[in-house]
Amino acid sequence: MAIRSSAAAPATALSLGLLLALPVATGPGAGLPLASAVIGGLVSPAIAEPVALTSGQSAARETYDNAVKNFVSILRQRRAQIDSRQPLPNLPGQALYLARVEMMSAYKDLTDALPSRIGRPNRFGIPPAYFDADNEPLLDEYRALFDVMEAPPASAQGSDTPFKDVVDLATAIARGRGLDAANAATAGRISLGLFFAETNGKQNAGNARSNTYKGSLQTGPSEDRNGQRKWAAIKGSIAVLDPALSRRDDREEARAGNLDHRFNHWTAVRDALMNAHADIFPQVPAIAKALPDPIDQMKLFELIQIIPTPTRAALQSGNLVGHRISDPRIMGYLRNNSIFAFGRADRARTSATFREILDAMWLFNAKFEQALAKSRGIEAGKQG
């Protein structure tokens, strides 16, 4: 979930892109008991390290061990509250998120001080210098807790074809903005990536870190209203291009009635795309030329969520990947979205090019790979 902030953005949104696209463990070992059972294993590798550590190395090891213990403590607390149906605090996911960032940051500082602590690859695709694979059960529990805390409200209106809806809407909007069929299809794939980045592909999601941003693409009320206005202006041309989609839209509008549009999957996606991305769709051909990797294309559109004004400036610069960000506020917004966020070395950066920013968005990779797989299934005529 992305924290949408920029000089041009009136509000800050906490979205699911930050929560990691982690596969959720299932079965009897999926919850915190498994995570708790391995805590000894999580800190024990420090015992095997050479005795003659410098004071800095010892301090880094201690900081990391404490960060792991703190993360486990908060996971246990939330699990106990949920299982016993206790009232949760306001923004119950925030402490979990910060503790996860603290753990990964402390591990990066530890591996900077002791490169021998870099271990085996993990199944989440996190660079091993940032994450100890022995901690995988903790991230399983982290994701499972967020799934509970961000479950849709009972009144939410889902879709039997949530992934196809995103692709169909984005493709139609792109056609309405003048793109040909091939480039409109690219816009559809990119938009499906946004759905995974914002909510891990879960429709009508709540938000455990924000009281403002909700729904399938995590919009605020004002963003949704703006998207509705923009859709009304373009719907006539969409109806000519795709009458069936227009009829589906009429049905979803009638179905939603007075419901918050953000909790009808169709209208939530439609309004969010119209609010933030429809104006960028005409640039898809140029974006695809500058960024041939489809994952990079999705990352760029996610940056329109996170830092919209600088991203638009980069698109207009004539040197997208070389455009440099140096504003401390913008660097702060990136860090708040798990980009240059882990460890002292990353957090000390004062500037970055868009190429460096895209490369630093490795927490989004698994999400976008899922989106690509789904889009291929849809293109092959399957639900996806």
Short mmCIF file of C-alpha atoms in Angstrom, two decimals, residues 74-321:
data_model
loop_
_atom_site.label_atom_id
_atom_site.label_comp_id
_atom_site.label_asym_id
_atom_site.label_seq_id
_atom_site.Cartn_x
_atom_site.Cartn_y
_atom_site.Cartn_z
CA ILE A 74 3.79 -6.97 18.54
CA LEU A 75 2.73 -9.90 16.36
CA ARG A 76 1.76 -11.84 19.48
CA GLN A 77 -0.14 -8.89 20.89
CA ARG A 78 -2.23 -8.38 17.75
CA ARG A 79 -2.88 -12.11 17.37
CA ALA A 80 -4.09 -12.33 20.97
CA GLN A 81 -6.35 -9.30 20.51
CA ILE A 82 -7.86 -10.69 17.32
CA ASP A 83 -8.33 -14.24 18.58
CA SER A 84 -9.98 -13.03 21.81
CA ARG A 85 -12.09 -10.46 19.90
CA GLN A 86 -10.67 -7.57 21.89
CA PRO A 87 -11.08 -4.04 20.50
CA LEU A 88 -8.11 -3.10 18.35
CA PRO A 89 -6.37 0.26 18.65
CA ASN A 90 -6.80 2.93 16.00
CA LEU A 91 -4.65 2.10 12.97
CA PRO A 92 -3.79 -1.37 14.32
CA GLY A 93 -1.40 -2.11 11.47
CA GLN A 94 0.91 0.84 12.02
CA ALA A 95 2.88 -0.61 14.91
CA LEU A 96 3.25 -3.89 13.00
CA TYR A 97 4.50 -2.09 9.91
CA LEU A 98 7.03 -0.01 11.84
CA ALA A 99 8.31 -3.05 13.69
CA ARG A 100 8.79 -4.91 10.40
CA VAL A 101 10.70 -1.95 8.97
CA GLU A 102 12.80 -1.79 12.14
CA MET A 103 13.67 -5.48 11.89
CA MET A 104 14.70 -5.28 8.24
CA SER A 105 16.63 -2.06 8.81
CA ALA A 106 18.51 -3.55 11.74
CA TYR A 107 19.35 -6.63 9.70
CA LYS A 108 20.72 -4.51 6.84
CA ASP A 109 22.88 -2.62 9.33
CA LEU A 110 24.05 -5.95 10.76
CA THR A 111 24.97 -7.40 7.35
CA ASP A 112 26.74 -4.15 6.47
CA ALA A 113 28.80 -4.56 9.62
CA LEU A 114 29.10 -8.36 9.31
CA PRO A 115 28.75 -9.50 5.69
CA SER A 116 29.07 -13.10 6.86
CA ARG A 117 25.54 -12.78 8.27
CA ILE A 118 24.07 -12.57 4.75
CA GLY A 119 22.26 -15.86 4.48
CA ARG A 120 20.34 -17.94 1.98
CA PRO A 121 17.67 -16.58 -0.36
CA ASN A 122 14.16 -16.30 1.05
CA ARG A 123 10.90 -17.26 -0.64
CA PHE A 124 9.66 -13.66 -0.63
CA GLY A 125 12.37 -12.45 -3.00
CA ILE A 126 13.74 -9.92 -0.50
CA PRO A 127 17.47 -9.36 -1.02
CA PRO A 128 19.24 -11.57 1.55
CA ALA A 129 21.22 -8.62 2.91
CA TYR A 130 17.91 -7.15 4.12
CA PHE A 131 16.16 -10.21 5.48
CA ASP A 132 17.13 -13.39 7.33
CA ALA A 133 15.29 -16.31 5.73
CA ASP A 134 14.87 -17.86 9.18
CA ASN A 135 12.29 -15.12 9.80
CA GLU A 136 9.92 -16.27 7.06
CA PRO A 137 7.26 -17.52 9.54
CA LEU A 138 7.12 -14.05 11.08
CA LEU A 139 6.25 -12.48 7.74
CA ASP A 140 3.64 -15.16 7.15
CA GLU A 141 1.99 -14.13 10.40
CA TYR A 142 2.39 -10.44 9.56
CA ARG A 143 0.50 -10.92 6.30
CA ALA A 144 -2.14 -13.11 7.93
CA LEU A 145 -2.85 -10.45 10.56
CA PHE A 146 -3.24 -7.74 7.94
CA ASP A 147 -5.61 -9.97 5.99
CA VAL A 148 -7.85 -10.09 9.06
CA MET A 149 -7.54 -6.40 9.92
CA GLU A 150 -8.17 -5.28 6.33
CA ALA A 151 -11.09 -7.56 5.50
CA PRO A 152 -13.79 -5.78 3.46
CA PRO A 153 -16.86 -4.49 5.31
CA ALA A 154 -19.97 -6.66 5.20
CA SER A 155 -21.64 -4.17 2.85
CA ALA A 156 -18.87 -4.36 0.22
CA GLN A 157 -19.91 -5.42 -3.28
CA GLY A 158 -17.43 -7.79 -4.85
CA SER A 159 -17.00 -9.12 -8.35
CA ASP A 160 -16.67 -12.64 -9.68
CA THR A 161 -14.05 -11.34 -12.15
CA PRO A 162 -12.01 -8.81 -10.16
CA PHE A 163 -8.81 -9.05 -12.20
CA LYS A 164 -10.55 -8.94 -15.56
CA ASP A 165 -12.56 -5.93 -14.38
CA VAL A 166 -9.37 -3.96 -13.76
CA VAL A 167 -7.96 -4.87 -17.16
CA ASP A 168 -11.23 -4.17 -18.98
CA LEU A 169 -11.75 -0.79 -17.34
CA ALA A 170 -8.17 0.36 -17.87
CA THR A 171 -8.19 -0.81 -21.47
CA ALA A 172 -11.46 0.98 -22.21
CA ILE A 173 -10.29 4.18 -20.53
CA ALA A 174 -7.02 4.05 -22.47
CA ARG A 175 -8.94 3.60 -25.72
CA GLY A 176 -11.10 6.54 -24.73
CA ARG A 177 -7.93 8.58 -24.27
CA GLY A 178 -6.84 7.79 -27.81
CA LEU A 179 -4.59 4.73 -27.53
CA ASP A 180 -4.65 1.96 -30.09
CA ALA A 181 -5.55 -1.58 -29.09
CA ALA A 182 -1.99 -2.74 -28.40
CA ASN A 183 -1.06 0.20 -26.18
CA ALA A 184 -4.44 0.09 -24.45
CA ALA A 185 -3.69 -3.55 -23.59
CA THR A 186 -0.41 -2.39 -22.04
CA ALA A 187 -2.36 0.11 -19.94
CA GLY A 188 -4.58 -2.75 -18.81
CA ARG A 189 -1.61 -4.85 -17.68
CA ILE A 190 -0.05 -1.91 -15.87
CA SER A 191 -3.31 -1.17 -14.07
CA LEU A 192 -3.60 -4.74 -12.88
CA GLY A 193 -0.16 -4.22 -11.38
CA LEU A 194 -1.55 -1.24 -9.46
CA PHE A 195 -4.30 -3.44 -8.05
CA PHE A 196 -1.71 -5.88 -6.71
CA ALA A 197 0.56 -3.12 -5.44
CA GLU A 198 -2.25 -1.41 -3.57
CA THR A 199 -4.14 -4.38 -2.14
CA ASN A 200 -2.24 -7.57 -2.98
CA GLY A 201 -5.04 -8.24 -5.48
CA LYS A 202 -7.78 -8.25 -2.81
CA GLN A 203 -10.94 -6.41 -3.78
CA ASN A 204 -12.69 -3.94 -1.48
CA ALA A 205 -9.83 -4.02 1.03
CA GLY A 206 -9.85 -1.95 4.17
CA ASN A 207 -6.71 -0.30 5.49
CA ALA A 208 -5.14 -1.07 8.86
CA ARG A 209 -2.85 1.96 8.58
CA SER A 210 -5.25 4.65 7.42
CA ASN A 211 -8.75 5.82 8.20
CA THR A 212 -8.96 7.63 4.88
CA TYR A 213 -7.87 5.34 2.06
CA LYS A 214 -10.00 2.30 1.28
CA GLY A 215 -11.15 -0.02 -1.46
CA SER A 216 -9.67 -1.95 -4.35
CA LEU A 217 -7.25 0.81 -5.36
CA GLN A 218 -7.05 2.54 -1.97
CA THR A 219 -8.54 5.95 -2.72
CA GLY A 220 -9.73 8.68 -0.41
CA PRO A 221 -13.23 10.19 -0.62
CA SER A 222 -12.10 13.26 -2.57
CA GLU A 223 -10.13 11.13 -5.03
CA ASP A 224 -13.13 8.92 -5.61
CA ARG A 225 -15.39 11.91 -6.22
CA ASN A 226 -12.87 13.39 -8.65
CA GLY A 227 -12.72 10.08 -10.49
CA GLN A 228 -16.51 9.96 -10.73
CA ARG A 229 -16.58 13.43 -12.30
CA LYS A 230 -13.90 12.51 -14.83
CA TRP A 231 -15.70 9.29 -15.70
CA ALA A 232 -18.94 11.14 -16.34
CA ALA A 233 -17.09 13.34 -18.83
CA ILE A 234 -15.64 10.41 -20.79
CA LYS A 235 -18.40 7.83 -20.48
CA GLY A 236 -20.14 8.85 -23.70
CA SER A 237 -17.08 8.07 -25.77
CA ILE A 238 -16.52 4.84 -23.83
CA ALA A 239 -20.08 3.75 -24.62
CA VAL A 240 -19.35 4.09 -28.33
CA LEU A 241 -16.08 2.17 -28.09
CA ASP A 242 -17.34 -0.58 -25.77
CA PRO A 243 -21.12 -0.73 -25.38
CA ALA A 244 -20.98 -3.91 -23.28
CA LEU A 245 -18.64 -2.33 -20.76
CA SER A 246 -20.88 0.73 -20.59
CA ARG A 247 -23.88 -1.47 -19.84
CA ARG A 248 -21.90 -3.23 -17.11
CA ASP A 249 -21.05 0.17 -15.68
CA ASP A 250 -24.73 1.13 -15.58
CA ARG A 251 -25.52 -2.07 -13.70
CA GLU A 252 -22.75 -1.49 -11.16
CA GLU A 253 -23.84 2.11 -10.59
CA ALA A 254 -27.39 0.94 -9.93
CA ARG A 255 -26.11 -1.81 -7.68
CA ALA A 256 -23.94 0.56 -5.67
CA GLY A 257 -26.76 3.02 -5.09
CA ASN A 258 -25.85 5.08 -2.04
CA LEU A 259 -22.98 2.79 -1.04
CA ASP A 260 -19.52 4.32 -0.82
CA HIS A 261 -18.25 3.79 -4.37
CA ARG A 262 -14.93 2.60 -2.97
CA PHE A 263 -16.59 -0.57 -1.70
CA ASN A 264 -18.02 -1.61 -5.02
CA HIS A 265 -15.03 -3.16 -6.77
CA TRP A 266 -16.00 -1.97 -10.24
CA THR A 267 -16.68 1.66 -9.32
CA ALA A 268 -13.66 1.78 -7.00
CA VAL A 269 -11.28 0.72 -9.77
CA ARG A 270 -12.96 2.92 -12.36
CA ASP A 271 -12.89 6.06 -10.23
CA ALA A 272 -9.32 5.50 -9.04
CA LEU A 273 -8.00 5.04 -12.56
CA MET A 274 -9.85 8.12 -13.78
CA ASN A 275 -8.58 10.19 -10.85
CA ALA A 276 -4.85 9.47 -11.09
CA HIS A 277 -3.93 7.54 -14.21
CA ALA A 278 -6.23 8.29 -17.13
CA ASP A 279 -4.29 11.47 -17.89
CA ILE A 280 -1.06 9.44 -18.10
CA PHE A 281 -2.42 6.70 -20.36
CA PRO A 282 -1.68 8.69 -23.57
CA GLN A 283 2.01 8.49 -22.60
CA VAL A 284 2.02 4.68 -22.43
CA PRO A 285 3.79 4.29 -25.82
CA ALA A 286 6.61 6.59 -24.73
CA ILE A 287 6.78 4.91 -21.32
CA ALA A 288 6.99 1.47 -22.90
CA LYS A 289 9.80 2.68 -25.13
CA ALA A 290 11.77 4.17 -22.22
CA LEU A 291 10.99 1.23 -19.92
CA PRO A 292 10.64 -1.97 -21.97
CA ASP A 293 10.49 -4.14 -18.84
CA PRO A 294 6.77 -4.52 -17.93
CA ILE A 295 7.68 -4.63 -14.23
CA ASP A 296 9.36 -1.23 -14.54
CA GLN A 297 6.25 0.11 -16.26
CA MET A 298 4.12 -0.99 -13.31
CA LYS A 299 6.60 0.53 -10.88
CA LEU A 300 6.42 3.86 -12.67
CA PHE A 301 2.63 3.93 -12.44
CA GLU A 302 2.88 3.05 -8.75
CA LEU A 303 5.16 6.06 -8.36
CA ILE A 304 2.33 8.17 -9.76
CA GLN A 305 0.46 7.00 -6.67
CA ILE A 306 3.35 7.76 -4.31
CA ILE A 307 5.03 10.88 -5.73
CA PRO A 308 2.75 12.09 -8.53
CA THR A 309 4.24 15.53 -9.21
CA PRO A 310 7.90 14.41 -9.45
CA THR A 311 6.90 11.42 -11.58
CA ARG A 312 5.02 13.61 -14.02
CA ALA A 313 8.02 15.94 -14.14
CA ALA A 314 10.27 12.97 -14.94
CA LEU A 315 7.94 11.94 -17.77
CA GLN A 316 8.15 15.44 -19.22
CA SER A 317 11.92 15.75 -18.78
CA GLY A 318 12.97 13.85 -21.89
CA ASN A 319 15.25 11.69 -19.71
CA LEU A 320 12.92 9.58 -17.60
CA VAL A 321 15.42 7.15 -16.05
#
